[in-house]
Structures are given as structure tokens and as C-alpha cells.
Amino acid sequence: MTMNSRVFQIFVKPVGASCNLRCSYCYYLAKKNLYPESSLIMNDQLLEKYIIQHIKASTDATIMFSWHGGEPTLAGIDFFRKAIALQKKHIPEGKNIINGIQTNGVLLNDEWCRFFSDEKFLVGISIDGPEEIHNMNRRNIDGIGSFSQTMRGYELLIKHEITTEILCVLNSGNVRYPHKIYNFFRDLCVRYITFLPLVEQQHGSTTAATDESVNAIDYAHFLCDVFDVWVANDIGKISIQIFEELAITAFKREHTLCIFKVNCGGVPVIEHNGDFFSCDHYVDHQHLIGNINEGTIAEFLDCKRQQDFGKAKSLSLPVYCLKCEVRDMCNGECPKNRFILTPDGEPGLNYLCEGYKLFFNHCRPFVEALRKVWTNEKQNQ
């Protein structure tokens, strides 16, 4: 990949996997075990090194920083004040920086939100639905549901007019309530929503998912039900990530979401100590590319191991996928979910395949209508 075409979004983990919640489905909390003797917080020297390298690796005029966890607000507001000061210190002329943070909202207060507003942060907040649904899985260390604290944080974000996106994890429990969840978000006047399907491979099994994982067909029905309401009432009012990705195919543009891209590898992780991993779902010794104390972000993004990791996504597609009528909408989705067999017994099929086929075929008339309008407009130009 050349300097002119380097596209990436780093999930940087300033406190590693540290979190003040114990969500039952969290896949990242166990990553603490990689650093048993670490304080799990990024020091000031490493923070500056990371920011310098990130800026140098970026080829676009707009540079995006994505702060993740664990729960990144555990780093404290002064950490992020330092980060902003360092960004302003090192940004080249003609470039601008956007910061995004993903939070559970529990620690947010007016001070945090004034800071986010002043520095124009984009804030993602995790809410799984109304109280009884959210609290099924999103609980604190004492087992108490986090809904009231999360909603207090969300209301503060809205009060301070901060661009906010809801991240809703769909699992075996809440996937049964599409209208209840979507209507709840609509009543909150949400502008941006991401529905994230929970898929975790059952320990000790090569082809089974955990009980908490969303069922593929249930996932499809959830998306279809929400899509039908959205098409009828909310186009232009609410942006739903998977629907936006669906629309992209009508205009023959490349997907922006890594799971639907032909190849991946553009969303690596940098842990609190500078370790660079291939992907948020592959934070393990096998996918440790290096440490930014010993190499640079640009080198790691461009190195053969990271490039091969990204290319493996398309090279490992089963024949069943290559013949699929909605392949351009899915491209096999995330490799971490490819652990079931095709109808012919070929390994490597995505666990959600049956659901995606149902959903994407349900939406094909909408996509074809968009494509027809777009084609006519091009011809008339």
C-alpha cells in the first residue's frame, strides 16, 4: 500500500481492557490477561509518540483518532486534555483532526461534556435498548444494571449538543424486540445508530456459537423489521450504519465498514503500552505486529504481515460465498465469524450468512431503486 492510499482507523486503548462495567458478552475484558503486571494506562511519553506516529502515518487531510477500551474515560479527563494539546502541537499545516470516543457513559458529567463539546468530539455510547433490555447484560461490578447511569450520560451529551451515536449490541435476548428497541431510540431523537451483532464462538467447539450470540435468522428479522419502519418514516432523519452500507452498493462505491470490505486490516489496535495488533478481534500473541516504541505505525500498517492479514479475508472465502447473489453487500463479513460449514460441508462460512442473505435480499428492491435513480442522474448530466 502506498502513502497515497493508506486508509486506516486505529482503535487506541489508553487504559487497555480496564472497565467499570462487567457486560456479560464483553470479549475485550479478558485481554487484561495479556498484561498481568501492567498498570494498564498509557503514559505521557507514549501518548505523544503515538500521536506523532498517527499523524505521520495519515495521508488524508482529515486525521481521525478513535479512543476505545475497555472504558477509555477511566484514563481521566486530564489524559484527554493532554492528548488534545499534543495533537495541536504536532498537527501539520493544512490538516485537521477529529476525535471519536466509545464509552458506556457511566462516568460522564458536565465537565466531560463541556470538554467534548469544546473539542468537537464524536461520542459513541453503548445502549442496548430500554431499561429492562439494557440491564439484561450491561451491569456493573456489583451486578447492578447500568441503564440509569448510562442514560444520565446520554442526556448530558444531548444537553451539550454533542454529536452522539448509539451502539446497540444485538444478542440472543434483545434481538426479539426490534420495534420496542427502535421506537425507544426514536423517542430519544437519536440521529445515528449502529446495530452490532454479538457472535462468539463456543469454547471447545469449531462450529457452534455461545448461547448469548444472536441467532442469524433472528438477526435478519430484527434488521428487516427496523428497515421497513426506517424506509417508511426515517430516511434522512436517522442514520443506521448497516443501512448506509447497504445503500453504498447501489452507487458502486467501496464499503466503509471493515466487515463488509473485500479485504480488511485497516482497523488495527494500539494497546496502552504501544503494542500494535492486527484487529480489535485479534488482540493475541499471534497477531501482535510490533510495538510503537520499536517501530512506527506506518511501518506496521504497510508490513507484509498486516497486509497478508487483510488479504486473507477475500482469499479464504468458500466457493459457496463466491457464487452468492449478495456477495457484494457482504463479502463474507468478519473473518472472526467464519466458523460454520457451508451446505456442501466446506469450512469457513460466516455464522451470520443465512441471516445476511435474508436481509440483503429483503432490501434488494430498495437498492435497485437507488441504483436506477443514480444511473438516470448520471446519464442526464
mmCIF file of C-alpha atoms in Angstrom:
data_model
loop_
_atom_site.group_PDB
_atom_site.id
_atom_site.type_symbol
_atom_site.label_atom_id
_atom_site.label_comp_id
_atom_site.label_asym_id
_atom_site.label_seq_id
_atom_site.Cartn_x
_atom_site.Cartn_y
_atom_site.Cartn_z
ATOM 1 C CA MET A 1 0.000 0.000 0.000
ATOM 2 C CA THR A 2 1.436 3.366 -0.959
ATOM 3 C CA MET A 3 1.489 6.582 1.007
ATOM 4 C CA ASN A 4 -1.147 7.971 -1.337
ATOM 5 C CA SER A 5 -3.709 5.332 -0.466
ATOM 6 C CA ARG A 6 -3.160 4.424 3.177
ATOM 7 C CA VAL A 7 -6.608 4.157 4.764
ATOM 8 C CA PHE A 8 -6.901 3.176 8.409
ATOM 9 C CA GLN A 9 -8.723 3.748 11.683
ATOM 10 C CA ILE A 10 -6.819 2.805 14.812
ATOM 11 C CA PHE A 11 -8.692 1.736 17.932
ATOM 12 C CA VAL A 12 -6.369 3.088 20.604
ATOM 13 C CA LYS A 13 -6.831 1.708 24.124
ATOM 14 C CA PRO A 14 -5.471 4.222 26.676
ATOM 15 C CA VAL A 15 -6.476 2.001 29.616
ATOM 16 C CA GLY A 16 -6.365 -1.326 27.798
ATOM 17 C CA ALA A 17 -9.234 -3.611 28.781
ATOM 18 C CA SER A 18 -9.951 -1.837 32.089
ATOM 19 C CA CYS A 19 -13.666 -1.179 32.553
ATOM 20 C CA ASN A 20 -16.112 -0.150 35.265
ATOM 21 C CA LEU A 21 -18.801 -2.478 33.890
ATOM 22 C CA ARG A 22 -18.955 -6.248 33.559
ATOM 23 C CA CYS A 23 -21.130 -6.717 30.482
ATOM 24 C CA SER A 24 -21.856 -10.422 30.149
ATOM 25 C CA TYR A 25 -20.924 -10.536 26.479
ATOM 26 C CA CYS A 26 -17.721 -8.442 26.614
ATOM 27 C CA TYR A 27 -14.951 -10.004 24.543
ATOM 28 C CA TYR A 28 -12.273 -7.489 25.478
ATOM 29 C CA LEU A 29 -12.162 -7.657 29.280
ATOM 30 C CA ALA A 30 -10.122 -10.867 29.156
ATOM 31 C CA LYS A 31 -7.357 -9.042 27.264
ATOM 32 C CA LYS A 32 -6.169 -7.821 30.680
ATOM 33 C CA ASN A 33 -4.549 -11.245 30.947
ATOM 34 C CA LEU A 34 -2.042 -10.226 28.268
ATOM 35 C CA TYR A 35 -0.604 -7.667 30.702
ATOM 36 C CA PRO A 36 -0.736 -9.212 34.192
ATOM 37 C CA GLU A 37 1.904 -6.877 35.641
ATOM 38 C CA SER A 38 0.918 -3.695 33.819
ATOM 39 C CA SER A 39 -0.771 -0.606 35.277
ATOM 40 C CA LEU A 40 -2.982 -0.534 32.158
ATOM 41 C CA ILE A 41 -2.684 3.158 31.426
ATOM 42 C CA MET A 42 -0.802 4.886 28.636
ATOM 43 C CA ASN A 43 1.947 7.151 29.951
ATOM 44 C CA ASP A 44 2.559 10.677 28.688
ATOM 45 C CA GLN A 45 5.714 9.824 26.734
ATOM 46 C CA LEU A 46 3.991 7.004 24.852
ATOM 47 C CA LEU A 47 0.905 9.158 24.260
ATOM 48 C CA GLU A 48 2.995 11.774 22.488
ATOM 49 C CA LYS A 49 4.847 9.140 20.472
ATOM 50 C CA TYR A 50 1.543 7.595 19.413
ATOM 51 C CA ILE A 51 0.059 10.935 18.341
ATOM 52 C CA ILE A 52 3.169 11.881 16.338
ATOM 53 C CA GLN A 53 3.233 8.499 14.569
ATOM 54 C CA HIS A 54 -0.505 8.511 13.895
ATOM 55 C CA ILE A 55 -0.316 11.950 12.289
ATOM 56 C CA LYS A 56 2.705 10.960 10.189
ATOM 57 C CA ALA A 57 1.023 7.766 9.010
ATOM 58 C CA SER A 58 -2.131 9.608 7.896
ATOM 59 C CA THR A 59 -2.367 10.591 4.249
ATOM 60 C CA ASP A 60 -5.759 12.344 4.301
ATOM 61 C CA ALA A 61 -6.353 15.981 5.134
ATOM 62 C CA THR A 62 -8.607 14.864 7.990
ATOM 63 C CA ILE A 63 -6.990 12.688 10.658
ATOM 64 C CA MET A 64 -9.269 10.555 12.822
ATOM 65 C CA PHE A 65 -8.399 9.452 16.352
ATOM 66 C CA SER A 66 -10.637 6.726 17.844
ATOM 67 C CA TRP A 67 -10.378 6.229 21.617
ATOM 68 C CA HIS A 68 -11.620 2.828 22.775
ATOM 69 C CA GLY A 69 -11.428 0.394 25.669
ATOM 70 C CA GLY A 70 -12.357 -1.155 27.957
ATOM 71 C CA GLU A 71 -13.737 2.136 29.132
ATOM 72 C CA PRO A 72 -11.491 4.975 27.901
ATOM 73 C CA THR A 73 -12.888 7.610 30.268
ATOM 74 C CA LEU A 74 -11.133 5.717 33.091
ATOM 75 C CA ALA A 75 -7.958 7.409 31.822
ATOM 76 C CA GLY A 76 -9.354 10.639 33.245
ATOM 77 C CA ILE A 77 -10.214 13.932 31.618
ATOM 78 C CA ASP A 78 -6.681 15.298 32.104
ATOM 79 C CA PHE A 79 -5.317 12.488 29.926
ATOM 80 C CA PHE A 80 -7.526 13.612 27.066
ATOM 81 C CA ARG A 81 -6.655 17.261 27.639
ATOM 82 C CA LYS A 82 -3.020 16.266 27.192
ATOM 83 C CA ALA A 83 -3.927 14.308 24.051
ATOM 84 C CA ILE A 84 -5.655 17.329 22.515
ATOM 85 C CA ALA A 85 -2.729 19.605 23.403
ATOM 86 C CA LEU A 86 -0.294 17.170 21.782
ATOM 87 C CA GLN A 87 -2.441 16.892 18.666
ATOM 88 C CA LYS A 88 -2.461 20.678 18.335
ATOM 89 C CA LYS A 89 1.275 20.780 18.924
ATOM 90 C CA HIS A 90 2.118 18.276 16.187
ATOM 91 C CA ILE A 91 -0.568 18.734 13.520
ATOM 92 C CA PRO A 92 0.895 19.930 10.191
ATOM 93 C CA GLU A 93 -0.488 22.973 8.420
ATOM 94 C CA GLY A 94 -3.411 22.119 6.163
ATOM 95 C CA LYS A 95 -4.569 19.135 8.227
ATOM 96 C CA ASN A 96 -7.384 18.864 10.732
ATOM 97 C CA ILE A 97 -8.120 16.329 13.443
ATOM 98 C CA ILE A 98 -11.358 14.686 14.552
ATOM 99 C CA ASN A 99 -11.586 12.731 17.797
ATOM 100 C CA GLY A 100 -14.102 9.984 18.475
ATOM 101 C CA ILE A 101 -14.589 8.082 21.718
ATOM 102 C CA GLN A 102 -16.660 4.994 22.526
ATOM 103 C CA THR A 103 -17.997 4.987 26.095
ATOM 104 C CA ASN A 104 -20.523 3.297 28.343
ATOM 105 C CA GLY A 105 -21.452 6.787 29.570
ATOM 106 C CA VAL A 106 -21.261 5.950 33.271
ATOM 107 C CA LEU A 107 -18.562 8.495 34.185
ATOM 108 C CA LEU A 108 -19.838 11.355 32.052
ATOM 109 C CA ASN A 109 -20.628 14.635 33.775
ATOM 110 C CA ASP A 110 -20.875 18.285 32.770
ATOM 111 C CA GLU A 111 -17.097 18.711 32.842
ATOM 112 C CA TRP A 112 -16.559 15.810 30.457
ATOM 113 C CA CYS A 113 -19.304 17.004 28.155
ATOM 114 C CA ARG A 114 -18.090 20.597 28.077
ATOM 115 C CA PHE A 115 -14.693 19.230 27.088
ATOM 116 C CA PHE A 116 -16.190 17.019 24.377
ATOM 117 C CA SER A 117 -18.224 19.945 23.095
ATOM 118 C CA ASP A 118 -15.298 22.382 23.098
ATOM 119 C CA GLU A 119 -13.054 19.918 21.256
ATOM 120 C CA LYS A 120 -15.836 18.697 18.927
ATOM 121 C CA PHE A 121 -15.577 15.035 19.881
ATOM 122 C CA LEU A 122 -17.834 12.480 18.248
ATOM 123 C CA VAL A 123 -19.156 10.250 21.025
ATOM 124 C CA GLY A 124 -20.431 6.712 20.711
ATOM 125 C CA ILE A 125 -22.429 5.470 23.685
ATOM 126 C CA SER A 126 -23.465 1.872 24.281
ATOM 127 C CA ILE A 127 -27.185 1.392 24.924
ATOM 128 C CA ASP A 128 -28.882 -1.945 24.239
ATOM 129 C CA GLY A 129 -32.470 -0.705 24.468
ATOM 130 C CA PRO A 130 -34.908 0.373 27.198
ATOM 131 C CA GLU A 131 -34.074 -0.329 30.840
ATOM 132 C CA GLU A 132 -35.211 -3.932 31.216
ATOM 133 C CA ILE A 133 -33.447 -4.876 27.972
ATOM 134 C CA HIS A 134 -30.262 -2.862 28.533
ATOM 135 C CA ASN A 135 -29.832 -4.252 32.043
ATOM 136 C CA MET A 136 -30.018 -7.865 30.870
ATOM 137 C CA ASN A 137 -26.311 -7.776 30.076
ATOM 138 C CA ARG A 138 -24.861 -4.344 30.824
ATOM 139 C CA ARG A 139 -24.209 -4.439 34.577
ATOM 140 C CA ASN A 140 -21.578 -3.007 36.872
ATOM 141 C CA ILE A 141 -19.047 -4.887 39.014
ATOM 142 C CA ASP A 142 -21.693 -5.449 41.709
ATOM 143 C CA GLY A 143 -24.162 -6.895 39.195
ATOM 144 C CA ILE A 144 -26.392 -3.813 39.164
ATOM 145 C CA GLY A 145 -27.804 -2.662 35.840
ATOM 146 C CA SER A 146 -26.137 0.394 34.321
ATOM 147 C CA PHE A 147 -29.145 1.859 32.491
ATOM 148 C CA SER A 148 -29.809 4.845 34.762
ATOM 149 C CA GLN A 149 -26.146 5.906 34.776
ATOM 150 C CA THR A 150 -25.827 5.426 31.017
ATOM 151 C CA MET A 151 -28.959 7.431 30.301
ATOM 152 C CA ARG A 152 -27.758 10.229 32.572
ATOM 153 C CA GLY A 153 -24.595 10.323 30.473
ATOM 154 C CA TYR A 154 -26.573 10.288 27.228
ATOM 155 C CA GLU A 155 -28.796 13.155 28.392
ATOM 156 C CA LEU A 156 -25.722 15.219 29.240
ATOM 157 C CA LEU A 157 -24.294 14.603 25.765
ATOM 158 C CA ILE A 158 -27.531 15.842 24.214
ATOM 159 C CA LYS A 159 -27.669 18.818 26.595
ATOM 160 C CA HIS A 160 -24.219 19.878 25.396
ATOM 161 C CA GLU A 161 -25.193 19.314 21.735
ATOM 162 C CA ILE A 162 -22.508 16.700 21.113
ATOM 163 C CA THR A 163 -22.777 14.507 18.019
ATOM 164 C CA THR A 164 -23.702 11.154 19.523
ATOM 165 C CA GLU A 165 -24.103 7.676 18.067
ATOM 166 C CA ILE A 166 -25.866 4.798 19.789
ATOM 167 C CA LEU A 167 -24.091 1.437 19.700
ATOM 168 C CA CYS A 168 -26.618 -1.327 20.341
ATOM 169 C CA VAL A 169 -25.284 -4.871 20.721
ATOM 170 C CA LEU A 170 -27.814 -7.374 19.406
ATOM 171 C CA ASN A 171 -27.733 -10.649 21.307
ATOM 172 C CA SER A 172 -29.991 -13.630 21.888
ATOM 173 C CA GLY A 173 -32.017 -11.647 24.422
ATOM 174 C CA ASN A 174 -32.794 -8.264 22.892
ATOM 175 C CA VAL A 175 -32.967 -9.348 19.232
ATOM 176 C CA ARG A 176 -36.574 -10.417 19.817
ATOM 177 C CA TYR A 177 -37.706 -6.813 20.314
ATOM 178 C CA PRO A 178 -36.957 -4.844 17.121
ATOM 179 C CA HIS A 179 -39.878 -2.427 17.331
ATOM 180 C CA LYS A 180 -39.521 -1.863 21.070
ATOM 181 C CA ILE A 181 -35.817 -1.067 20.740
ATOM 182 C CA TYR A 182 -36.114 1.065 17.619
ATOM 183 C CA ASN A 183 -39.075 3.022 18.977
ATOM 184 C CA PHE A 184 -37.118 3.637 22.174
ATOM 185 C CA PHE A 185 -34.250 5.122 20.160
ATOM 186 C CA ARG A 186 -36.638 7.157 18.027
ATOM 187 C CA ASP A 187 -38.230 8.601 21.174
ATOM 188 C CA LEU A 188 -34.740 9.664 22.267
ATOM 189 C CA CYS A 189 -34.432 11.584 18.963
ATOM 190 C CA VAL A 190 -31.294 9.603 18.123
ATOM 191 C CA ARG A 191 -29.593 10.637 14.881
ATOM 192 C CA TYR A 192 -27.057 7.814 14.477
ATOM 193 C CA ILE A 193 -27.387 4.117 15.343
ATOM 194 C CA THR A 194 -25.117 1.110 14.911
ATOM 195 C CA PHE A 195 -26.547 -2.348 15.491
ATOM 196 C CA LEU A 196 -23.682 -4.688 16.328
ATOM 197 C CA PRO A 197 -24.428 -8.437 16.199
ATOM 198 C CA LEU A 198 -22.939 -10.460 19.043
ATOM 199 C CA VAL A 199 -21.183 -13.542 17.680
ATOM 200 C CA GLU A 200 -18.849 -15.527 19.910
ATOM 201 C CA GLN A 201 -17.591 -18.990 19.117
ATOM 202 C CA GLN A 202 -18.354 -21.536 21.808
ATOM 203 C CA HIS A 203 -15.257 -22.558 23.729
ATOM 204 C CA GLY A 204 -14.117 -26.008 22.678
ATOM 205 C CA SER A 205 -16.335 -26.101 19.580
ATOM 206 C CA THR A 206 -15.288 -25.478 15.999
ATOM 207 C CA THR A 207 -18.767 -24.792 14.615
ATOM 208 C CA ALA A 208 -21.047 -23.622 17.462
ATOM 209 C CA ALA A 209 -21.741 -20.166 18.893
ATOM 210 C CA THR A 210 -22.369 -19.264 22.521
ATOM 211 C CA ASP A 211 -25.907 -19.109 23.875
ATOM 212 C CA GLU A 212 -25.671 -15.322 24.138
ATOM 213 C CA SER A 213 -24.781 -14.950 20.456
ATOM 214 C CA VAL A 214 -27.514 -13.625 18.210
ATOM 215 C CA ASN A 215 -29.262 -16.205 16.038
ATOM 216 C CA ALA A 216 -28.660 -15.472 12.341
ATOM 217 C CA ILE A 217 -32.324 -15.618 11.326
ATOM 218 C CA ASP A 218 -33.453 -13.628 14.362
ATOM 219 C CA TYR A 219 -30.835 -11.016 13.445
ATOM 220 C CA ALA A 220 -32.221 -10.839 9.921
ATOM 221 C CA HIS A 221 -35.796 -10.425 11.130
ATOM 222 C CA PHE A 222 -34.707 -7.668 13.503
ATOM 223 C CA LEU A 223 -32.958 -5.776 10.689
ATOM 224 C CA CYS A 224 -35.848 -6.321 8.243
ATOM 225 C CA ASP A 225 -38.421 -5.044 10.730
ATOM 226 C CA VAL A 226 -36.369 -1.962 11.577
ATOM 227 C CA PHE A 227 -35.521 -1.365 7.916
ATOM 228 C CA ASP A 228 -39.188 -1.333 6.914
ATOM 229 C CA VAL A 229 -40.017 1.287 9.548
ATOM 230 C CA TRP A 230 -36.913 3.306 8.657
ATOM 231 C CA VAL A 231 -37.703 3.330 4.922
ATOM 232 C CA ALA A 232 -41.263 4.414 5.566
ATOM 233 C CA ASN A 233 -40.527 7.130 8.109
ATOM 234 C CA ASP A 234 -36.918 7.923 8.885
ATOM 235 C CA ILE A 235 -34.738 8.234 5.774
ATOM 236 C CA GLY A 236 -32.791 11.449 6.195
ATOM 237 C CA LYS A 237 -33.730 11.655 9.882
ATOM 238 C CA ILE A 238 -31.865 8.680 11.347
ATOM 239 C CA SER A 239 -28.647 7.186 10.003
ATOM 240 C CA ILE A 240 -28.296 3.441 10.666
ATOM 241 C CA GLN A 241 -24.851 2.145 9.819
ATOM 242 C CA ILE A 242 -25.764 -1.135 8.137
ATOM 243 C CA PHE A 243 -28.432 0.594 6.027
ATOM 244 C CA GLU A 244 -25.890 3.190 4.914
ATOM 245 C CA GLU A 245 -23.529 0.372 3.921
ATOM 246 C CA LEU A 246 -26.367 -1.249 2.017
ATOM 247 C CA ALA A 247 -27.003 1.953 0.067
ATOM 248 C CA ILE A 248 -23.318 2.223 -0.889
ATOM 249 C CA THR A 249 -23.643 -0.821 -3.136
ATOM 250 C CA ALA A 250 -26.259 0.993 -5.222
ATOM 251 C CA PHE A 251 -23.666 3.614 -6.147
ATOM 252 C CA LYS A 252 -20.895 1.076 -6.816
ATOM 253 C CA ARG A 253 -18.729 2.562 -4.077
ATOM 254 C CA GLU A 254 -16.455 0.629 -1.769
ATOM 255 C CA HIS A 255 -17.795 -0.212 1.666
ATOM 256 C CA THR A 256 -16.565 1.979 4.514
ATOM 257 C CA LEU A 257 -17.261 -0.590 7.243
ATOM 258 C CA CYS A 258 -14.392 -3.066 7.601
ATOM 259 C CA ILE A 259 -16.595 -6.153 7.997
ATOM 260 C CA PHE A 260 -18.107 -5.613 4.548
ATOM 261 C CA LYS A 261 -14.949 -4.592 2.709
ATOM 262 C CA VAL A 262 -13.407 -7.039 0.222
ATOM 263 C CA ASN A 263 -10.244 -7.018 2.344
ATOM 264 C CA CYS A 264 -9.680 -5.773 5.871
ATOM 265 C CA GLY A 265 -6.684 -4.915 8.050
ATOM 266 C CA GLY A 266 -7.352 -1.177 8.193
ATOM 267 C CA VAL A 267 -8.711 -1.137 11.751
ATOM 268 C CA PRO A 268 -5.822 -2.206 13.989
ATOM 269 C CA VAL A 269 -5.472 -1.762 17.745
ATOM 270 C CA ILE A 270 -2.826 0.042 19.757
ATOM 271 C CA GLU A 271 -2.819 -1.063 23.375
ATOM 272 C CA HIS A 272 -1.928 1.096 26.374
ATOM 273 C CA ASN A 273 1.750 0.050 26.198
ATOM 274 C CA GLY A 274 2.147 0.676 22.456
ATOM 275 C CA ASP A 275 1.547 -2.866 21.212
ATOM 276 C CA PHE A 276 0.090 -2.859 17.680
ATOM 277 C CA PHE A 277 -2.360 -5.694 16.893
ATOM 278 C CA SER A 278 -3.930 -6.541 13.540
ATOM 279 C CA CYS A 279 -7.550 -6.051 14.647
ATOM 280 C CA ASP A 280 -9.756 -5.458 17.686
ATOM 281 C CA HIS A 281 -10.980 -9.060 17.459
ATOM 282 C CA TYR A 282 -7.472 -10.461 17.118
ATOM 283 C CA VAL A 283 -5.680 -8.994 20.114
ATOM 284 C CA ASP A 284 -3.493 -12.011 20.848
ATOM 285 C CA HIS A 285 0.148 -13.018 20.607
ATOM 286 C CA GLN A 286 -0.314 -14.403 17.102
ATOM 287 C CA HIS A 287 -1.492 -11.047 15.747
ATOM 288 C CA LEU A 288 0.944 -8.776 17.598
ATOM 289 C CA ILE A 289 2.713 -6.912 14.786
ATOM 290 C CA GLY A 290 5.065 -4.857 16.946
ATOM 291 C CA ASN A 291 5.327 -2.015 19.434
ATOM 292 C CA ILE A 292 5.463 1.666 18.520
ATOM 293 C CA ASN A 293 8.497 2.073 20.792
ATOM 294 C CA GLU A 294 10.408 -0.158 18.378
ATOM 295 C CA GLY A 295 8.749 0.649 15.042
ATOM 296 C CA THR A 296 6.226 3.057 13.572
ATOM 297 C CA ILE A 297 2.525 2.903 12.847
ATOM 298 C CA ALA A 298 3.215 3.488 9.144
ATOM 299 C CA GLU A 299 5.652 0.570 9.055
ATOM 300 C CA PHE A 300 3.226 -1.734 10.818
ATOM 301 C CA LEU A 301 0.298 -0.773 8.560
ATOM 302 C CA ASP A 302 2.382 -1.391 5.443
ATOM 303 C CA CYS A 303 4.245 -4.509 6.582
ATOM 304 C CA LYS A 304 3.682 -7.848 4.886
ATOM 305 C CA ARG A 305 2.144 -9.498 7.952
ATOM 306 C CA GLN A 306 -0.561 -6.841 8.274
ATOM 307 C CA GLN A 307 -1.173 -6.769 4.530
ATOM 308 C CA ASP A 308 -1.447 -10.556 4.429
ATOM 309 C CA PHE A 309 -3.872 -10.454 7.348
ATOM 310 C CA GLY A 310 -6.140 -8.110 5.378
ATOM 311 C CA LYS A 311 -5.898 -10.027 2.096
ATOM 312 C CA ALA A 312 -6.717 -13.338 3.779
ATOM 313 C CA LYS A 313 -10.314 -12.157 4.093
ATOM 314 C CA SER A 314 -11.029 -12.439 0.374
ATOM 315 C CA LEU A 315 -8.623 -15.302 -0.297
ATOM 316 C CA SER A 316 -10.316 -17.558 2.263
ATOM 317 C CA LEU A 317 -13.897 -17.191 1.027
ATOM 318 C CA PRO A 318 -15.651 -20.546 0.469
ATOM 319 C CA VAL A 319 -16.859 -21.361 -3.045
ATOM 320 C CA TYR A 320 -20.400 -21.065 -1.669
ATOM 321 C CA CYS A 321 -19.725 -17.361 -0.998
ATOM 322 C CA LEU A 322 -18.128 -16.741 -4.384
ATOM 323 C CA LYS A 323 -21.390 -17.780 -6.043
ATOM 324 C CA CYS A 324 -23.669 -15.789 -3.697
ATOM 325 C CA GLU A 325 -26.076 -13.290 -5.230
ATOM 326 C CA VAL A 326 -25.487 -10.745 -2.424
ATOM 327 C CA ARG A 327 -21.737 -11.191 -2.157
ATOM 328 C CA ASP A 328 -21.039 -7.521 -2.949
ATOM 329 C CA MET A 329 -23.149 -6.485 0.029
ATOM 330 C CA CYS A 330 -21.381 -8.772 2.486
ATOM 331 C CA ASN A 331 -18.026 -10.053 1.142
ATOM 332 C CA GLY A 332 -18.114 -12.782 3.748
ATOM 333 C CA GLU A 333 -18.435 -10.302 6.643
ATOM 334 C CA CYS A 334 -15.902 -10.503 9.501
ATOM 335 C CA PRO A 335 -13.406 -13.401 9.356
ATOM 336 C CA LYS A 336 -13.785 -13.972 13.102
ATOM 337 C CA ASN A 337 -17.352 -15.143 12.447
ATOM 338 C CA ARG A 338 -16.429 -17.699 9.765
ATOM 339 C CA PHE A 339 -16.593 -20.888 11.755
ATOM 340 C CA ILE A 340 -19.540 -22.886 10.381
ATOM 341 C CA LEU A 341 -19.815 -25.192 7.371
ATOM 342 C CA THR A 342 -21.439 -24.436 4.015
ATOM 343 C CA PRO A 343 -24.356 -26.642 2.897
ATOM 344 C CA ASP A 344 -21.750 -28.663 0.964
ATOM 345 C CA GLY A 345 -19.619 -29.168 4.057
ATOM 346 C CA GLU A 346 -16.926 -26.628 3.150
ATOM 347 C CA PRO A 347 -15.459 -24.863 6.205
ATOM 348 C CA GLY A 348 -15.210 -21.093 6.634
ATOM 349 C CA LEU A 349 -18.823 -19.949 6.214
ATOM 350 C CA ASN A 350 -19.884 -16.943 8.251
ATOM 351 C CA TYR A 351 -22.131 -17.784 11.196
ATOM 352 C CA LEU A 352 -24.487 -14.957 10.159
ATOM 353 C CA CYS A 353 -24.604 -15.942 6.470
ATOM 354 C CA GLU A 354 -28.183 -17.183 6.384
ATOM 355 C CA GLY A 355 -29.358 -14.035 8.133
ATOM 356 C CA TYR A 356 -27.435 -11.685 5.869
ATOM 357 C CA LYS A 357 -28.813 -13.395 2.756
ATOM 358 C CA LEU A 358 -32.343 -12.990 4.059
ATOM 359 C CA PHE A 359 -31.831 -9.332 4.996
ATOM 360 C CA PHE A 360 -29.926 -8.240 1.894
ATOM 361 C CA ASN A 361 -32.421 -9.930 -0.410
ATOM 362 C CA HIS A 362 -35.234 -8.236 1.512
ATOM 363 C CA CYS A 363 -33.579 -4.876 0.768
ATOM 364 C CA ARG A 364 -32.635 -5.509 -2.870
ATOM 365 C CA PRO A 365 -35.681 -3.664 -4.302
ATOM 366 C CA PHE A 366 -34.625 -0.577 -2.332
ATOM 367 C CA VAL A 367 -31.031 -0.871 -3.551
ATOM 368 C CA GLU A 368 -32.154 -1.376 -7.162
ATOM 369 C CA ALA A 369 -34.394 1.690 -6.935
ATOM 370 C CA LEU A 370 -31.484 3.774 -5.650
ATOM 371 C CA ARG A 371 -29.246 2.433 -8.408
ATOM 372 C CA LYS A 372 -31.827 3.299 -11.075
ATOM 373 C CA VAL A 373 -32.151 6.883 -9.810
ATOM 374 C CA TRP A 374 -28.368 7.235 -9.620
ATOM 375 C CA THR A 375 -27.882 5.814 -13.140
ATOM 376 C CA ASN A 376 -30.517 8.137 -14.597
ATOM 377 C CA GLU A 377 -28.918 11.158 -12.936
ATOM 378 C CA LYS A 378 -25.502 10.232 -14.333
ATOM 379 C CA GLN A 379 -26.924 9.823 -17.819
ATOM 380 C CA ASN A 380 -28.621 13.226 -17.626
ATOM 381 C CA GLN A 381 -25.502 15.087 -16.512
#
